[in-house]
mmCIF file of C-alpha atoms and ligand atoms in Angstrom:
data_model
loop_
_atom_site.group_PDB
_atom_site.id
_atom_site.type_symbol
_atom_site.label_atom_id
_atom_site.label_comp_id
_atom_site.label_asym_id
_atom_site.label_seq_id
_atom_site.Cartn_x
_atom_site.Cartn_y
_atom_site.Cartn_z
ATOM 1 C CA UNK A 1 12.659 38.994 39.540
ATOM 2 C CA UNK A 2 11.693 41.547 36.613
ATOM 3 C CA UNK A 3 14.157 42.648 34.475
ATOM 4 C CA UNK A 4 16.236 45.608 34.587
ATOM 5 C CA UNK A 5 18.881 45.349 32.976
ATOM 6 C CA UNK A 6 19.447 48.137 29.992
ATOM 7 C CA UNK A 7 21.435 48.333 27.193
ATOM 8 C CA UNK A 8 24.718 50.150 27.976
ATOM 9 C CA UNK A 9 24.681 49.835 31.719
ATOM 10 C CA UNK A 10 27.942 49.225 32.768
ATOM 11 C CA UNK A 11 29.498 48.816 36.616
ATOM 12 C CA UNK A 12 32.875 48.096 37.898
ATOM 13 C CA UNK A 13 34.197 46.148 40.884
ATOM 14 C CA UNK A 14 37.623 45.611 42.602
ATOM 15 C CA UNK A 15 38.387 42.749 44.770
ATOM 16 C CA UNK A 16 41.477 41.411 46.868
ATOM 17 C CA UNK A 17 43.109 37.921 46.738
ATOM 18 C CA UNK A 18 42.500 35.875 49.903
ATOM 19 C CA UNK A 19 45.436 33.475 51.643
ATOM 20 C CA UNK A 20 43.431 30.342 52.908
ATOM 21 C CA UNK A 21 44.919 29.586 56.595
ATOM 22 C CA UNK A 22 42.726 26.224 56.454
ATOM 23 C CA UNK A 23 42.468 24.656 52.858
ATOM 24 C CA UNK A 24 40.187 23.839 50.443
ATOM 25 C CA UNK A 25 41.296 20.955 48.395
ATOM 26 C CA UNK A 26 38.743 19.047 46.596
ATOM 27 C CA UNK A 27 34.932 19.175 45.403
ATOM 28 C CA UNK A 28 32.510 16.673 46.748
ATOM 29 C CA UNK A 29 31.229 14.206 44.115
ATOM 30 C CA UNK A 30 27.426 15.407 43.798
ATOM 31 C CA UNK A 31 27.911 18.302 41.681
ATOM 32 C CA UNK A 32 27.169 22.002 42.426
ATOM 33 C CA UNK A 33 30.822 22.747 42.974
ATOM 34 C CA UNK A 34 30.714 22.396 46.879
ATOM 35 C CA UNK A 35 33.892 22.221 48.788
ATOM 36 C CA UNK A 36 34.366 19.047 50.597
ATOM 37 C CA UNK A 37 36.162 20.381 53.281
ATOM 38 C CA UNK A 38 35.630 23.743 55.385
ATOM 39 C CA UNK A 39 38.144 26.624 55.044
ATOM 40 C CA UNK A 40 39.183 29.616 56.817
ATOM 41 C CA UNK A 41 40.918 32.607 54.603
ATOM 42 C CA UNK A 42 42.241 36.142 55.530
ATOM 43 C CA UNK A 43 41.461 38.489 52.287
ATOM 44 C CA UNK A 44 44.518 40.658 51.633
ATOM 45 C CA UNK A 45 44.685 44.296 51.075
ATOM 46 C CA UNK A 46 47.839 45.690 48.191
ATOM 47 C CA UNK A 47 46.677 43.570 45.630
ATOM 48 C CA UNK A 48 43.489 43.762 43.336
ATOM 49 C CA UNK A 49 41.542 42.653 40.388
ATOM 50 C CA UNK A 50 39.153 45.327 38.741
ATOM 51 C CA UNK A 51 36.807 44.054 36.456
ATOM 52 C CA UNK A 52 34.062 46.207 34.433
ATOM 53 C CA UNK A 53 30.870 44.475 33.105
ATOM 54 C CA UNK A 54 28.965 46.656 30.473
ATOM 55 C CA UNK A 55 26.181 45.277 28.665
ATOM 56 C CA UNK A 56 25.290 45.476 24.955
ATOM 57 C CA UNK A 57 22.021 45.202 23.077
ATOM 58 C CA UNK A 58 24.691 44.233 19.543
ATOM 59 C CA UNK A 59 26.654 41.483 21.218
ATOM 60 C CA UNK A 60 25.736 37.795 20.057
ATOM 61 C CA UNK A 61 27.820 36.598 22.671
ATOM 62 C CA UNK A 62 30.091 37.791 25.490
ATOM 63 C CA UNK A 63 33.400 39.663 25.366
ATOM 64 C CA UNK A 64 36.056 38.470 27.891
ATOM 65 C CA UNK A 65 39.087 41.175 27.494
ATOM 66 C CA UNK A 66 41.691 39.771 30.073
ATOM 67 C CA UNK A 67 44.542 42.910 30.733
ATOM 68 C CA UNK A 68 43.088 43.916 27.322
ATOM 69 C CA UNK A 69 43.878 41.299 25.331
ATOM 70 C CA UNK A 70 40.650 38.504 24.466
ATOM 71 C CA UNK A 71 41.078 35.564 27.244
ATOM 72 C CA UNK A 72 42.233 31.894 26.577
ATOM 73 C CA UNK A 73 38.502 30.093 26.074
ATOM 74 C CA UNK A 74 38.624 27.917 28.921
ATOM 75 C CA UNK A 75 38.996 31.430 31.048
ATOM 76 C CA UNK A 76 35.907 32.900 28.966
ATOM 77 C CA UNK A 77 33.621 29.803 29.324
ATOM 78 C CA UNK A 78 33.876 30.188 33.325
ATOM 79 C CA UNK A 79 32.777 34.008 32.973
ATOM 80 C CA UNK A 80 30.173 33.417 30.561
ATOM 81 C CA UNK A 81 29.144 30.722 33.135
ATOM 82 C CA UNK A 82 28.627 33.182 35.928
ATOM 83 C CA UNK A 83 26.786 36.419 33.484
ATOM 84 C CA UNK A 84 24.503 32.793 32.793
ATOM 85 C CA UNK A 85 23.976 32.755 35.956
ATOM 86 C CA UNK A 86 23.054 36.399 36.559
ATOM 87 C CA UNK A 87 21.083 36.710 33.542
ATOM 88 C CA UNK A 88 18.996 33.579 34.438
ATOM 89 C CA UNK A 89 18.707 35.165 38.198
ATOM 90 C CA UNK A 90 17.057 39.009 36.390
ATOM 91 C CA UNK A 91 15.482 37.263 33.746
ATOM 92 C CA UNK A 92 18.297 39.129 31.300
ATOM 93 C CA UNK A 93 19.219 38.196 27.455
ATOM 94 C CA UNK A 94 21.748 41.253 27.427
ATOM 95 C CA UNK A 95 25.303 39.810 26.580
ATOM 96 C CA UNK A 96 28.219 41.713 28.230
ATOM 97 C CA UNK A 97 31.837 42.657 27.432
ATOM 98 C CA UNK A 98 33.920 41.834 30.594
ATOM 99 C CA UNK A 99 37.724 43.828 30.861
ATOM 100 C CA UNK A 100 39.371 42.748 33.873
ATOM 101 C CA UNK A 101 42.878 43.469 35.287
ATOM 102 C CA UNK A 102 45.298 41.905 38.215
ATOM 103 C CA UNK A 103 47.634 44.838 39.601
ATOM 104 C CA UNK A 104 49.511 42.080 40.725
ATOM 105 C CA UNK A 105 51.319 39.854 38.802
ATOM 106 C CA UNK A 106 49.967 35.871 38.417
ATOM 107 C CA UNK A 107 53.192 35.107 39.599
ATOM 108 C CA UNK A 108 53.278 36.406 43.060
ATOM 109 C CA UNK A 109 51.624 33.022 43.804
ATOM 110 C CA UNK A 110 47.826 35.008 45.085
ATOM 111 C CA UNK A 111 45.009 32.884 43.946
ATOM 112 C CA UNK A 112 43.878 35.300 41.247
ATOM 113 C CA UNK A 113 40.921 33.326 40.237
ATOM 114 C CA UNK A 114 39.399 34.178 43.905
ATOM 115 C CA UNK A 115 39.701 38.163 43.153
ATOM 116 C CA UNK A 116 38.965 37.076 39.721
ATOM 117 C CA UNK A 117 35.213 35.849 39.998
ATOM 118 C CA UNK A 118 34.608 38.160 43.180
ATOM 119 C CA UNK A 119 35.323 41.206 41.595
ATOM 120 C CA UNK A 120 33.167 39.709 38.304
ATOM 121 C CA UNK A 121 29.920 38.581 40.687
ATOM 122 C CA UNK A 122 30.098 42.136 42.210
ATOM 123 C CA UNK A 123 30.732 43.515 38.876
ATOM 124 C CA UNK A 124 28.048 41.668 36.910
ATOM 125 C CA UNK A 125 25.250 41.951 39.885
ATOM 126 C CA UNK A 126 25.219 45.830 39.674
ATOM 127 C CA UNK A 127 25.586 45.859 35.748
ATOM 128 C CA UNK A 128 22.614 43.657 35.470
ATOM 129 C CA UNK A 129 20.513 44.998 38.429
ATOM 130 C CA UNK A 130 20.412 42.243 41.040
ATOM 131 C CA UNK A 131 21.150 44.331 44.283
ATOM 132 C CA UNK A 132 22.617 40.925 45.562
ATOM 133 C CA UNK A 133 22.954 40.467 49.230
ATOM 134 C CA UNK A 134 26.800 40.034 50.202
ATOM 135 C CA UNK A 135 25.754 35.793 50.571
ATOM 136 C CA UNK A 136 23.788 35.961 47.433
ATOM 137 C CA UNK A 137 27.381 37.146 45.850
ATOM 138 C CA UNK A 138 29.726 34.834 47.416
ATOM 139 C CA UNK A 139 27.265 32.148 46.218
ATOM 140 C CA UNK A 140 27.581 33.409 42.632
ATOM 141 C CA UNK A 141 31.032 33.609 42.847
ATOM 142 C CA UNK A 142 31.783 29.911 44.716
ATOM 143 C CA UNK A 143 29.155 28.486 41.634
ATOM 144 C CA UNK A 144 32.279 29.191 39.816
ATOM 145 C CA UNK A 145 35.608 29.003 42.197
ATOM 146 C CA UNK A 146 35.060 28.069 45.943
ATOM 147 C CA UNK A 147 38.232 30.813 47.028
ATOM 148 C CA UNK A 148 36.429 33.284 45.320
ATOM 149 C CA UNK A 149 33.623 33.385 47.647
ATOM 150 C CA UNK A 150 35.824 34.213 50.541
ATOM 151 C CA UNK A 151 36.776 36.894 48.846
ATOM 152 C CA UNK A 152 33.643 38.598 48.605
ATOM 153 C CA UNK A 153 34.485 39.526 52.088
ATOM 154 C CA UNK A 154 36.853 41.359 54.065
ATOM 155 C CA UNK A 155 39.102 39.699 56.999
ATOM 156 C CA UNK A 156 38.853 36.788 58.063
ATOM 157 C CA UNK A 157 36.257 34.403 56.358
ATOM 158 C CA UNK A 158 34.883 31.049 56.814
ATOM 159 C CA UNK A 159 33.342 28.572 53.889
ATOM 160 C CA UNK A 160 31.706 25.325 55.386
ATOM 161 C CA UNK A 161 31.963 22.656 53.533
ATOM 162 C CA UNK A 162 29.454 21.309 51.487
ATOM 163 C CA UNK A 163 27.118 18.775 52.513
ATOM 164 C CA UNK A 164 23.947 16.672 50.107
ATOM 165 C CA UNK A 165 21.257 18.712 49.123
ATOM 166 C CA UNK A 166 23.224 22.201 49.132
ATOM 167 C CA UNK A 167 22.102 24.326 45.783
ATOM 168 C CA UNK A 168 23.395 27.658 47.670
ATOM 169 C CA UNK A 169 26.395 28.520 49.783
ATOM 170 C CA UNK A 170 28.007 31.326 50.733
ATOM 171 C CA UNK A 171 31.194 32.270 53.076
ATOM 172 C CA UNK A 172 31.006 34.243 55.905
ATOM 173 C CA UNK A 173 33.154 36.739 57.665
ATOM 174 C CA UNK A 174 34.424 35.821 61.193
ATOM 175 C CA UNK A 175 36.349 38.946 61.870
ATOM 176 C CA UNK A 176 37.035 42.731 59.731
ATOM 177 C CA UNK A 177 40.149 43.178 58.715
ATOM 178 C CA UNK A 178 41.856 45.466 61.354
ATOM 179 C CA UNK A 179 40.620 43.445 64.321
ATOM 180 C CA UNK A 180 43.970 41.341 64.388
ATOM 181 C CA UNK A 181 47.426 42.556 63.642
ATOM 182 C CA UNK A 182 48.994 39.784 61.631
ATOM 183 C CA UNK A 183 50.006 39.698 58.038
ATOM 184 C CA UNK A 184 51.117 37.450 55.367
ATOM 185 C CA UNK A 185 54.599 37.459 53.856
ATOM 186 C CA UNK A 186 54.919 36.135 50.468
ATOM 187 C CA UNK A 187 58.061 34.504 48.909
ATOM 188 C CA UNK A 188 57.659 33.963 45.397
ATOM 189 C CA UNK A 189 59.975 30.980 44.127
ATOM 190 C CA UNK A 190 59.630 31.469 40.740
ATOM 191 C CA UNK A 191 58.476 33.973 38.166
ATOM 192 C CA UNK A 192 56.590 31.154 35.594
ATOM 193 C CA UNK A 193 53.300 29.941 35.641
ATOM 194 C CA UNK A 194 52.010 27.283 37.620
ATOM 195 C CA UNK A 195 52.146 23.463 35.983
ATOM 196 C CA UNK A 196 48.884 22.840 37.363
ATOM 197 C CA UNK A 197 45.958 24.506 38.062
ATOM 198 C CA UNK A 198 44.256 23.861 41.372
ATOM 199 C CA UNK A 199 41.089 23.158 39.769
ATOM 200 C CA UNK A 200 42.846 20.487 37.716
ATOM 201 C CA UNK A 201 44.852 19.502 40.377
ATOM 202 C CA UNK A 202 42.722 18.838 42.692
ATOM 203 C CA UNK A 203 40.339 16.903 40.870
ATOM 204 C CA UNK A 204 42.937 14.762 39.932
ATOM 205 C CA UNK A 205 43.675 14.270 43.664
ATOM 206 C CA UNK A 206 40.316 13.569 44.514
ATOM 207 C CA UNK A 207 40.328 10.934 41.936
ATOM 208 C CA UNK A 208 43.802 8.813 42.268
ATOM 209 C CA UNK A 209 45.246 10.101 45.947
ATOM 210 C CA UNK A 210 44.965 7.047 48.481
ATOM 211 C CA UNK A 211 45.354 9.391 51.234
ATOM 212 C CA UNK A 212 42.347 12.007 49.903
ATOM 213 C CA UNK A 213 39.710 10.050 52.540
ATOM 214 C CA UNK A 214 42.463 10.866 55.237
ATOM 215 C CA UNK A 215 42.773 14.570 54.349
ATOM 216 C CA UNK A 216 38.871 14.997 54.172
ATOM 217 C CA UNK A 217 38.927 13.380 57.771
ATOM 218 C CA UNK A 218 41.518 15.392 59.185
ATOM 219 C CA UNK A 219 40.859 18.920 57.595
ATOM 220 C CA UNK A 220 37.329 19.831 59.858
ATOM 221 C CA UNK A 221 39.899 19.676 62.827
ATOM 222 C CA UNK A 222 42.601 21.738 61.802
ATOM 223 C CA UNK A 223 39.890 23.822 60.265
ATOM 224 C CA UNK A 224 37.886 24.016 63.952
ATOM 225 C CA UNK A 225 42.008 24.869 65.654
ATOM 226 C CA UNK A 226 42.285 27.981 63.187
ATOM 227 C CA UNK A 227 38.931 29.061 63.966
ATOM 228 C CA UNK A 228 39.322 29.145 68.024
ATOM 229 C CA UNK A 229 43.152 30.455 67.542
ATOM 230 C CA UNK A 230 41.185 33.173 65.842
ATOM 231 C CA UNK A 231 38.879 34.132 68.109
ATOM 232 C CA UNK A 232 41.388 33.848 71.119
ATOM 233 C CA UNK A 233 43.848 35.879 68.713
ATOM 234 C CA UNK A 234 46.240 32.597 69.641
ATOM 235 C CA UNK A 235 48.852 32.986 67.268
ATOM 236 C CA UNK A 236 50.794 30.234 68.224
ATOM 237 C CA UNK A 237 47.802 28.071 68.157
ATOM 238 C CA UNK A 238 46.858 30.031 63.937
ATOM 239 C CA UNK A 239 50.769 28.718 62.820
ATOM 240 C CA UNK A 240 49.815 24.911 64.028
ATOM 241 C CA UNK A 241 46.900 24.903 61.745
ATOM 242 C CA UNK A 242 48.118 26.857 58.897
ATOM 243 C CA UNK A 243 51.081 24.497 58.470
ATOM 244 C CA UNK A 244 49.463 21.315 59.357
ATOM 245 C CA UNK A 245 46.923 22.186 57.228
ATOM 246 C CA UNK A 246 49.463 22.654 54.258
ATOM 247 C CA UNK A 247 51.239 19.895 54.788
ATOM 248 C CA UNK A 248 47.938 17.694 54.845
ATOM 249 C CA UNK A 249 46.610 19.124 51.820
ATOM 250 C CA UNK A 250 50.118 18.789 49.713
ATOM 251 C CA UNK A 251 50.962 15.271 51.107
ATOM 252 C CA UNK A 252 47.263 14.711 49.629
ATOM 253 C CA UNK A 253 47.807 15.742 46.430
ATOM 254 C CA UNK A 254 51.805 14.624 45.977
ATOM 255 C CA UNK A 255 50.288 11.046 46.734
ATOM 256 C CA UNK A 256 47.848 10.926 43.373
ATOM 257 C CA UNK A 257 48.976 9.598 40.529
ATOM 258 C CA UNK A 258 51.255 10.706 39.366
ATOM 259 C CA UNK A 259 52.308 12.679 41.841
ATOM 260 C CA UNK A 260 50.897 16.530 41.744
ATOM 261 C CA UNK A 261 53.924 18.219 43.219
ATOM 262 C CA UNK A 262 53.798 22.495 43.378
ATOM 263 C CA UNK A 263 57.266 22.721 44.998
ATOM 264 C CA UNK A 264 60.562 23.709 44.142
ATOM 265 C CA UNK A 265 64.067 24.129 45.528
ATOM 266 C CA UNK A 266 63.473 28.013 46.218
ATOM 267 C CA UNK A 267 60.111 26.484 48.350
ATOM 268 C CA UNK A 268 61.920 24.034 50.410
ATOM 269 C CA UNK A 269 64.941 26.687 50.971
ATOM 270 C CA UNK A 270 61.878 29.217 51.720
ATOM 271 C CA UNK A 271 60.382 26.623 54.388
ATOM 272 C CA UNK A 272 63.972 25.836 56.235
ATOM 273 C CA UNK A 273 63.952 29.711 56.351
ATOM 274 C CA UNK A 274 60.958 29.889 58.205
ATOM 275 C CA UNK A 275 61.480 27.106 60.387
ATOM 276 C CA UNK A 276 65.233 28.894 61.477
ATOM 277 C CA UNK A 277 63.240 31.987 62.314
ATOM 278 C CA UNK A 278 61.276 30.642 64.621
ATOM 279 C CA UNK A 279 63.887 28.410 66.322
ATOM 280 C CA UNK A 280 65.381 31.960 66.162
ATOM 281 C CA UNK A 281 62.166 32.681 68.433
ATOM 282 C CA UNK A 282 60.062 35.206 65.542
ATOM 283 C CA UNK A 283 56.759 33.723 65.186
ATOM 284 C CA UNK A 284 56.195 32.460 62.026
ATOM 285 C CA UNK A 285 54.353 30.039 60.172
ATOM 286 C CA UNK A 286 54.194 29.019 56.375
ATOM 287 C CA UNK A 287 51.967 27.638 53.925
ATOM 288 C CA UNK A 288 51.233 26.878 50.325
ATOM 289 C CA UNK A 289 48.784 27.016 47.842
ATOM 290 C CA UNK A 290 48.636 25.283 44.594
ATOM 291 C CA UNK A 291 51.872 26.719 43.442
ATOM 292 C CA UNK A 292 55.492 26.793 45.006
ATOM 293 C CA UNK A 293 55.674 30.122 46.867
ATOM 294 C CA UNK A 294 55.944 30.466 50.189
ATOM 295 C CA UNK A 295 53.222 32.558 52.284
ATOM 296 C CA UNK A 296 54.624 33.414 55.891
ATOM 297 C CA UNK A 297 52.289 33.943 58.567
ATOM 298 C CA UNK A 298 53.214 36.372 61.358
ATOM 299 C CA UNK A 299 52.782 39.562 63.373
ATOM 300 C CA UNK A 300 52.363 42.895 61.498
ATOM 301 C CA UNK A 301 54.381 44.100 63.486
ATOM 302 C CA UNK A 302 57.601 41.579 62.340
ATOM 303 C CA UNK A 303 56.383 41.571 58.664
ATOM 304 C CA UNK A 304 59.702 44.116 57.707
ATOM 305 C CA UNK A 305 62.108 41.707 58.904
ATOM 306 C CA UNK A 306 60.788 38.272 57.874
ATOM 307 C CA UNK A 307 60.129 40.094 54.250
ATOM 308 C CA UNK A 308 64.115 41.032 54.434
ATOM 309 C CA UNK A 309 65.151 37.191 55.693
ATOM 310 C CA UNK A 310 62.890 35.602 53.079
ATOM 311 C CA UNK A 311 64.248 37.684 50.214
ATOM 312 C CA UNK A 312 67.561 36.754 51.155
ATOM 313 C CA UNK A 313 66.565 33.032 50.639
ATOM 314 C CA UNK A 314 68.437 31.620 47.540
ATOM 315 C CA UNK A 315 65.569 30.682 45.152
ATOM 316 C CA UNK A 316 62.835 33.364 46.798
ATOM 317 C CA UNK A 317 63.017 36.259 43.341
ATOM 318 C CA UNK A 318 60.536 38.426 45.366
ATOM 319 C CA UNK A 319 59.367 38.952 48.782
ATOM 320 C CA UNK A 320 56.602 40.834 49.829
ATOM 321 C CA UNK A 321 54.243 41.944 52.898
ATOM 322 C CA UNK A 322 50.418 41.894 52.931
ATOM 323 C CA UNK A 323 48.046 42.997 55.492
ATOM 324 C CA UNK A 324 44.119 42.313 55.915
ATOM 325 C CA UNK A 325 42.104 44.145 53.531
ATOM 326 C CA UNK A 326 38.369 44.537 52.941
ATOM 327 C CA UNK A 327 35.262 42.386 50.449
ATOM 328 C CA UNK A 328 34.470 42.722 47.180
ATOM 329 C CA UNK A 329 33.074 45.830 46.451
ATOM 330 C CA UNK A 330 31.882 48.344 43.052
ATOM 331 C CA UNK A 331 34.408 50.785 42.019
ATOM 332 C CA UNK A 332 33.665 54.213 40.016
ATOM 333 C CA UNK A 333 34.985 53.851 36.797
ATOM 334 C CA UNK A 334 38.180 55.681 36.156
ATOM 335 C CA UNK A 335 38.839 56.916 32.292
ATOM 336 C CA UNK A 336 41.286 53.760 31.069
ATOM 337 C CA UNK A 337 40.367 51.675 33.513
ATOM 338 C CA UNK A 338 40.484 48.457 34.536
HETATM 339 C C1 DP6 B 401 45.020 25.599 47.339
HETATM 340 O O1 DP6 B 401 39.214 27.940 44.497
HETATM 341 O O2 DP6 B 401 41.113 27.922 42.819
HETATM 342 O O3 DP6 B 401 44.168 27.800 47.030
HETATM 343 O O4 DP6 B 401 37.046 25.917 43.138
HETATM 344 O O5 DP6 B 401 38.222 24.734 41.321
HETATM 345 O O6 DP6 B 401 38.184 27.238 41.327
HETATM 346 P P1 DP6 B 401 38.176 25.969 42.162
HETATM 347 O O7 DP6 B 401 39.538 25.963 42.977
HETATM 348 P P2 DP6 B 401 40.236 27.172 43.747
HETATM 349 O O8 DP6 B 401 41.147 26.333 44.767
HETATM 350 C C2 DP6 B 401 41.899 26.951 45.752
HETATM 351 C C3 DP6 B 401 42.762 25.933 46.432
HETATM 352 C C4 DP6 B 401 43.790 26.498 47.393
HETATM 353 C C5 DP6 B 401 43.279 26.461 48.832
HETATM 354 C C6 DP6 B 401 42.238 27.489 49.199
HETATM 355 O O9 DP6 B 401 42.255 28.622 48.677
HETATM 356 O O10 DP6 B 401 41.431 27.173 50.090
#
């Protein structure tokens, strides 16, 4: 590809968080960083990150301003990663500055590394003047966190798994957003950080968990459930995977050792919640990510009053609802912003 990038460009992007309904939990072994498992995610509108990339000639290296403040260096090295990557891609020695922004806060428990690198692939493309295809981006964005290339995409989205031999792979959307009307409470159990991050996490499952083989078994199937409950719009049939799909993946990782455990009071208070509304005969069905909120799958047209029981949980400090949203996508720039 011949270069066009220029000296000043600059283009910004805004992308949602996505909830994974079947999980990703762990790389395969060969590299690439391919998922091992397939997973099925609903992106979620309410929530964003907006990233700018501009590019300048007088930079020796790249700037990584994170909520305006310069980024931790393990958070900069998987940015500069990705510009590589896109500067290898248009042929590109221009060195960026990168300002990116959650309007949500880290601890609402939304993977913000998958609106992270989505909004940063779509961001860095146009700066650097790939017109990447929609798979090209979700490729880019996976190279660097496998959520983040479901986010790319609006809806619901599928990411096969990874198989020998893969250099490229992207996610793909199975439905818009709009085409079902569910939604996705979320009961945050704590305002801190998380103790481990899923990257971290994970790896360490994949390394020391004696039930890891059994989880990379089981997870096609549960995956295969969500995607016909999908298509059928079987709700019923979506809560059986989502939860037996958490479950797997956590009794996965609690079995390494030591033990990776996200949970805390507030989640298992949160999850007896849940299971009395539905004896209760409201539809609902939880799960978890790496972290110990809880994230409440159910009709749109519920959402109000599960958000109102989970906040009266003791041990849930926030409740809130969110609905489908839409991909990855560039942004005009708006004076102060991101
Ligand atoms: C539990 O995509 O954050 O949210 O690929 O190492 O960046 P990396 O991991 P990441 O893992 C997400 C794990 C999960 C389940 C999911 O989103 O599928």
């Amino acid at each position: 590809m011949s270069d066009r990038s220029r000296d000043g460009a600059t283009a910004e992007a805004l992308a949602h968080p996505n909830i994974a309904l079947a999980k990703y939990w762990g790389k395969r072994t060969y590299g690439h960083n391919l998922p091992a498992v397939p997973s099925l995610s609903v992106t979620l509108e309410g929530m964003a990150t907006r990233t700018r990339v501009t590019l300048d000639a007088g930079l020796g290296e790249d700037a990584f301003l994170l909520a305006g403040a310069a980024a931790p260096d393990a958070a900069k090295a998987r940015v500069v990663g990705l510009l590589d990557r896109v500067r290898s891609a248009v042929g590109s020695t221009l060195r960026a500055t990168v300002e990116s922004a959650n309007d949500f806060p880290t601890s609402s428990g939304l993977a913000s590394s998958a609106s992270a690198f989505a909004a940063l692939a779509t961001a860095a493309c146009a700066a650097y003047g790939w017109s990447a295809s929609d798979a090209e981006r979700s490729d880019l964005a996976r190279k660097t966190s496998v959520s983040a290339a479901r986010s790319v995409f609006g809806g619901f989205v599928e990411l096969r798994a990874g198989v020998e031999g893969d250099t490229f792979l992207a996610a793909e959307q199975l439905a818009p957003e709009g085409t079902w009307p569910v939604a996705i409470v979320v009961a945050a159990t704590t305002r801190a950080a998380k103790e481990t991050a899923s990257t971290e996490g994970m790896l360490h499952t994949v390394r020391t968990s004696p039930y890891h083989e059994a989880w990379v078994a089981c997870a096609p199937q549960v995956f295969a459930q969500a995607k016909a409950a999908l298509a059928a719009h079987d709700l019923e049939a979506m809560g059986d995977a989502v939860e037996a799909s958490a479950f797997a993946m956590h009794a996965d990782a609690i079995a390494a050792r030591p033990a990776v455990v996200y949970w805390n009071a507030g989640t298992m208070a949160a999850l007896a919640e849940v299971r009395a509304l539905r004896r209760s005969g409201v539809g609902v069905w939880a799960t978890m990510d790496a972290g110990p909120h809880v994230k409440v799958l159910t009709l749109a047209a519920d959402a109000d009053r599960v958000r109102d029981a989970m906040r009266a949980v003791a041990g849930v400090v926030d409740a809130f609802v969110a609905k489908p949203g839409a991909g990855a996508r560039t942004s005009r720039a708006e004076p102060g912003a991101p």
